[in-house]
Coordinates of C-alpha atoms in Angstrom, one line a residue:
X217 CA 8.6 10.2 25.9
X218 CA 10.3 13.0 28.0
X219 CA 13.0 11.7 30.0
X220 CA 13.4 12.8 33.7
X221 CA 16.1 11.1 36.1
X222 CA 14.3 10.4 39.6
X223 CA 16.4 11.1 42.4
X224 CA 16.2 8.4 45.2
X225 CA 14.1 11.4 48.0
X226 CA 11.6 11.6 45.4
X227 CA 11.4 7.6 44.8
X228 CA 11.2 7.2 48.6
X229 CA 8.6 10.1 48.4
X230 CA 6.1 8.5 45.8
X231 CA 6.4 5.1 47.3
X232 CA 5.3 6.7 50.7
X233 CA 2.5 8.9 49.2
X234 CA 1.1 5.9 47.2
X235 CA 1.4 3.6 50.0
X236 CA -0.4 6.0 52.7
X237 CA -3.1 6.4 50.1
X238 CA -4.1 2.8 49.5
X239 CA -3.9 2.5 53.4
X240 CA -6.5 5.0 53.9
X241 CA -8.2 3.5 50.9
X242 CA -8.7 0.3 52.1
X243 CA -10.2 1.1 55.2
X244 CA -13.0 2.3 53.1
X245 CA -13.1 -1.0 50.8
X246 CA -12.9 -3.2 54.2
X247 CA -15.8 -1.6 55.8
X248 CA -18.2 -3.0 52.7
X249 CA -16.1 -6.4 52.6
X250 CA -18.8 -9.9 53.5
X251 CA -21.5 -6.8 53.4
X252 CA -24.9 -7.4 52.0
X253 CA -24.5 -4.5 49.6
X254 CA -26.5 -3.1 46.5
X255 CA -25.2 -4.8 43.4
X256 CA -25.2 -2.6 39.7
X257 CA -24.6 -4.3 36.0
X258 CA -22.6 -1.4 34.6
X259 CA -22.9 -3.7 31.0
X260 CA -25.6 -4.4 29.1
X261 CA -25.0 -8.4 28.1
X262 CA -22.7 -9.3 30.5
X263 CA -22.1 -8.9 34.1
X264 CA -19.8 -5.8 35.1
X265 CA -20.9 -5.5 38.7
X266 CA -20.1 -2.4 40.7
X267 CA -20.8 -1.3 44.1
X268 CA -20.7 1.4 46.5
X269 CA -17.7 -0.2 47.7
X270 CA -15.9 0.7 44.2
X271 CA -17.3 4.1 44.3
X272 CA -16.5 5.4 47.5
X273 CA -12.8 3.3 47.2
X274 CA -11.9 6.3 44.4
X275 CA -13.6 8.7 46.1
X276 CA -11.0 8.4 48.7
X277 CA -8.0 7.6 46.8
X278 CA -8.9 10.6 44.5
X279 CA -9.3 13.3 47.3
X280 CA -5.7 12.3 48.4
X281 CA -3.9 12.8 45.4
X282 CA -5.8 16.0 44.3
X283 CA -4.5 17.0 47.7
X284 CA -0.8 15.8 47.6
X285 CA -0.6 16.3 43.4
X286 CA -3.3 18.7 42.1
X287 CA -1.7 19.1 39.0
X288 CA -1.1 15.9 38.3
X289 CA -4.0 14.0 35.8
X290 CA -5.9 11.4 37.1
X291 CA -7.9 8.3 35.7
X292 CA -10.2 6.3 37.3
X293 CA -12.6 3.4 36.5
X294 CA -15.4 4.6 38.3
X295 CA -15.2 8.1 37.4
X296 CA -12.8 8.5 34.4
X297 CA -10.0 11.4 33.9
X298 CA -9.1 14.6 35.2
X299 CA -6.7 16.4 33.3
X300 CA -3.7 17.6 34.6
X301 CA -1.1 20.3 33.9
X302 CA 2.1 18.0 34.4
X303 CA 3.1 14.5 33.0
X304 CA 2.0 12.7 35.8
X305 CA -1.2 10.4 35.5
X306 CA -2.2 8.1 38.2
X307 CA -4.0 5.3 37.6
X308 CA -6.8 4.3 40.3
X309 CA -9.0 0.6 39.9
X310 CA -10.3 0.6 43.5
X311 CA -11.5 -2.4 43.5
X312 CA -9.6 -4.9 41.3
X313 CA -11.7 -8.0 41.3
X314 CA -15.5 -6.5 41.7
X315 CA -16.8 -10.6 41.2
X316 CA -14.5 -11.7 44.3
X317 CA -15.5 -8.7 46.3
X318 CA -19.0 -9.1 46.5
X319 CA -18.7 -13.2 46.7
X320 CA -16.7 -12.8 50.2
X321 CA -13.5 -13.8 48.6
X322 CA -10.0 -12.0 49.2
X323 CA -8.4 -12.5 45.9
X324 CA -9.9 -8.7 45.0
X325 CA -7.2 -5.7 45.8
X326 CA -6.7 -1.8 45.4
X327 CA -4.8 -0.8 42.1
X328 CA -2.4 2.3 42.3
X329 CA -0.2 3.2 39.6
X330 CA 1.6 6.6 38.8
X331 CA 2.9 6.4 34.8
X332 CA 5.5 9.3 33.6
X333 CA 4.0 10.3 30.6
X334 CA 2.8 6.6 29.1
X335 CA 5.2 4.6 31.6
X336 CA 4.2 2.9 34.6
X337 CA 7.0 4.4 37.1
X338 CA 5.2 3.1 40.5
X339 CA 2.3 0.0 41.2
X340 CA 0.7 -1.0 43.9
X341 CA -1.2 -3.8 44.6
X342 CA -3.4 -3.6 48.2
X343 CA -5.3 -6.6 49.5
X344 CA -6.4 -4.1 52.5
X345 CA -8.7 -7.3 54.6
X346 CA -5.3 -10.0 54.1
X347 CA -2.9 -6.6 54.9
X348 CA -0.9 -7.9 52.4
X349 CA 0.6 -5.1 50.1
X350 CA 3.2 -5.5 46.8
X351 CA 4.9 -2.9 45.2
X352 CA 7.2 -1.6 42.2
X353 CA 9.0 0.7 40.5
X354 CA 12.4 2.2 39.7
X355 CA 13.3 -1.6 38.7
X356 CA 12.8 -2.8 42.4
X357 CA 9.5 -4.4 43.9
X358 CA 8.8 -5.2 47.4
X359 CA 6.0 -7.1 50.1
X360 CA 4.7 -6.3 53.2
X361 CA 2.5 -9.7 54.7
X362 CA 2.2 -7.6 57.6
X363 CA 0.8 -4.1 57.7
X364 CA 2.3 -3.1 60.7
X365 CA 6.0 -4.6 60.2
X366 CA 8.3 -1.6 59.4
X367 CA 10.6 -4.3 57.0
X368 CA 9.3 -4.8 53.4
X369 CA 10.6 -7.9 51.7
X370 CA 12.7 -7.9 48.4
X371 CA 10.2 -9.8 45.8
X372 CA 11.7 -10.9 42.8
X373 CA 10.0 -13.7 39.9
X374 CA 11.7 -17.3 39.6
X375 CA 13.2 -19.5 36.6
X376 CA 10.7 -21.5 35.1
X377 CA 12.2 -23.2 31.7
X378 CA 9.1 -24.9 30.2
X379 CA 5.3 -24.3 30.2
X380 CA 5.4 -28.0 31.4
X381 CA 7.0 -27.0 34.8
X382 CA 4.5 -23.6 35.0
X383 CA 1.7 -22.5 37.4
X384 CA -0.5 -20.6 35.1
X385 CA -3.3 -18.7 36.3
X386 CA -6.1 -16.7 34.1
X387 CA -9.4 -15.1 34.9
X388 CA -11.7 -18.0 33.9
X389 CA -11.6 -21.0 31.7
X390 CA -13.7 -19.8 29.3
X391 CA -13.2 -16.8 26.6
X392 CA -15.2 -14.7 24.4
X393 CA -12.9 -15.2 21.7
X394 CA -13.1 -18.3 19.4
X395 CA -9.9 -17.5 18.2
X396 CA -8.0 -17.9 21.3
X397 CA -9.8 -20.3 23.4
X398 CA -9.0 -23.5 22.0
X399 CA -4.9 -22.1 22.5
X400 CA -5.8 -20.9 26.1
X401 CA -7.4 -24.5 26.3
X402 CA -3.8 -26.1 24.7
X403 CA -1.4 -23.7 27.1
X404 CA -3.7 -24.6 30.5
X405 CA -3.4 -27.9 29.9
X406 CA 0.0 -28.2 29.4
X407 CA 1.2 -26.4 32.7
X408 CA 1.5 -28.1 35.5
X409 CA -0.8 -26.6 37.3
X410 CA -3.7 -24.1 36.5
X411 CA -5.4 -21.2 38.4
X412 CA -8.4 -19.5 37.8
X413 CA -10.4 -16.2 39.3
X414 CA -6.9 -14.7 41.3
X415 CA -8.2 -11.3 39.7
X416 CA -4.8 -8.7 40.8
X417 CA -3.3 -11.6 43.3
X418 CA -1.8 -13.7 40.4
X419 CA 0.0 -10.7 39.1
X420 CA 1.3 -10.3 43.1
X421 CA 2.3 -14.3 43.3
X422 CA 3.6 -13.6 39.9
X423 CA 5.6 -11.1 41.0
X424 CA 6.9 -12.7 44.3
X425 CA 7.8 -15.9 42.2
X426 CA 5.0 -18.2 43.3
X427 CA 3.7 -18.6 39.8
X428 CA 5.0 -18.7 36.6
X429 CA 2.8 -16.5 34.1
X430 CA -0.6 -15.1 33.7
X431 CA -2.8 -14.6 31.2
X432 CA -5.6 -11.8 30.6
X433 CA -8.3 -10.8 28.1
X434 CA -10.1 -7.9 27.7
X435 CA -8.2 -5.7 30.2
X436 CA -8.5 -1.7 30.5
X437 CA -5.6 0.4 31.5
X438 CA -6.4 1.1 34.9
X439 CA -6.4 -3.0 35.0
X440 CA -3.0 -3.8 34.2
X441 CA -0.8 -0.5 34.6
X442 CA -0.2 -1.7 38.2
X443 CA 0.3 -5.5 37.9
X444 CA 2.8 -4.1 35.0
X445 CA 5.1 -1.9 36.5
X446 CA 6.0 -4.4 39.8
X447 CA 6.3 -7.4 37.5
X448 CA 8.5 -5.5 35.4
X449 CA 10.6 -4.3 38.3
X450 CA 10.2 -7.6 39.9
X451 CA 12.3 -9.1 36.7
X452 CA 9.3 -10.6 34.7
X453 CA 7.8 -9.5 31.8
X454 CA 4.6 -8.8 30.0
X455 CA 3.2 -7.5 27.0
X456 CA 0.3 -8.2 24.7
X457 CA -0.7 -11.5 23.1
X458 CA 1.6 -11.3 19.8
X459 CA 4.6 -10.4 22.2
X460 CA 4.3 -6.4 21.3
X461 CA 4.7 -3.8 24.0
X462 CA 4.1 -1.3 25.5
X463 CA 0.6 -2.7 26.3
X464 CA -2.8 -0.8 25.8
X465 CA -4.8 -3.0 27.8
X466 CA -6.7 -5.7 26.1
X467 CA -5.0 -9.2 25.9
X468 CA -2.0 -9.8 27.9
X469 CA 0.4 -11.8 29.1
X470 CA 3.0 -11.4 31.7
X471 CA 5.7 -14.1 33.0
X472 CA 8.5 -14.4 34.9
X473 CA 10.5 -16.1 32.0
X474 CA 11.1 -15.3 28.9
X475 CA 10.9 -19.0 27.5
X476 CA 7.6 -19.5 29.0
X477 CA 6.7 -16.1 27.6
X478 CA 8.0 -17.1 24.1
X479 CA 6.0 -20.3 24.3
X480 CA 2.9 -19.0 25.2
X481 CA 3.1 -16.5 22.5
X482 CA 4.3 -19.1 20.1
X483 CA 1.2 -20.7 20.9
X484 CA -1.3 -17.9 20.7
X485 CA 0.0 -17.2 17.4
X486 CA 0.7 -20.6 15.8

């Protein structure tokens, strides 16, 4: 990986860009929110909804960043890369949470991320119809609760010793894999309290030390690039199910301590 030192103008500069854009974003995404709205499967044998909502989310969020960055690449869920000619990629999932979205539930959010050549240097999570907005980089993460304060809030994750004492949250109680769901199964029942369906917003209470870890499967970059780069600014960490890193999407867990980490993965791969 090339190695570039940011100076704190152009921090301050991507954070502003990135912010304005998921701002202008989500008054698009609010607009279809609690809509009766045209639902498509994008999968064949399972339900991977998307709506015009999604599409017209990174319609918007691309037009702003070919217009700031032209050069930089760009990948998106809804309609995949455009190459660039620096090492800049952003990473757009315009509406994290799809499922949540179209059942009237706020737990969905707007995924921004900006990676220097395969690192996540900026994430932003944006739940525009709450106004609440999280976001990390340059080893520092912040909140806003309300849009129109001028006074983000430090966020940082909390101690948790032992999976006994956790909040664990994960998409749903059930898995495709055999493998892993009688450990899932073991690990949610051991915590003191489980959560499912938080889609993006466990990685933000993650983040902001509500919760203690989260757990993932199946997930594509433009999934958990985001959620990465403010939990790992935010103190946590997160990698992939055998504790590897850096991650590539698919099965992940991120925590905000390492013993909890440790012992999840311990269990995962006992």
């Amino acid at each position: 990986m090339g190695f570039k030192i940011f100076t704190e103008e152009e921090k301050q500069r991507l954070f502003k860009h990135a912010i304005d854009i998921v701002y202008e974003a989500g008054k698009i995404a609010n607009n279809y929110f609690k809509q009766s709205l045209t639902i498509e499967n994008k999968a064949e044998n399972s339900f991977n909804p998307v709506t015009v909502a999604d599409k017209s989310t990174e319609k918007k969020i691309r037009e702003m960043i070919e217009k700031l960055y032209p050069d930089d690449a760009i990948v998106g869920e809804e309609y995949g890369k455009n190459d660039g000619s620096t090492n800049f990629t952003w990473i757009i999932d315009p509406i994290d949470g799809t499922k949540a979205f179209i059942s009237g539930i706020p737990t969905w959010g707007i995924l921004l991320s900006l990676l220097w050549y395969k690192e996540p240097i900026l994430g932003i999570i944006y739940q525009p119809f709450t106004g609440e907005l999280f976001w990390g980089g340059f080893g520092q993460s912040f909140k806003k609760i309300n849009p129109r304060s001028d006074n983000p809030q430090s966020i940082s994750v909390r101690k948790c010793e032992n999976i006994t004492n956790a909040v664990i949250a994960t998409s749903s109680p059930n898995i495709p894999s055999q493998l892993f769901q009688p450990r899932l199964n073991e690990i949610m029942k051991r915590s003191k309290l489980d959560r499912y369906g938080l889609d993006c917003y466990a990685y933000a209470m993650l983040a902001d030390g509500c919760i203690d870890a989260v757990i993932e499967f199946g997930l594509k970059e433009y999934d958990v690039r985001a959620p990465e780069a403010i939990v790992l600014s935010a103190g946590g960490i997160i990698s992939n199910l055998d504790g590897s890193y850096p991650l590539k999407g698919g099965d992940v867990i991120a925590s905000g301590d390492t013993r909890v980490h440790e012992q999840i993965i311990k269990i995962f791969n006992n």
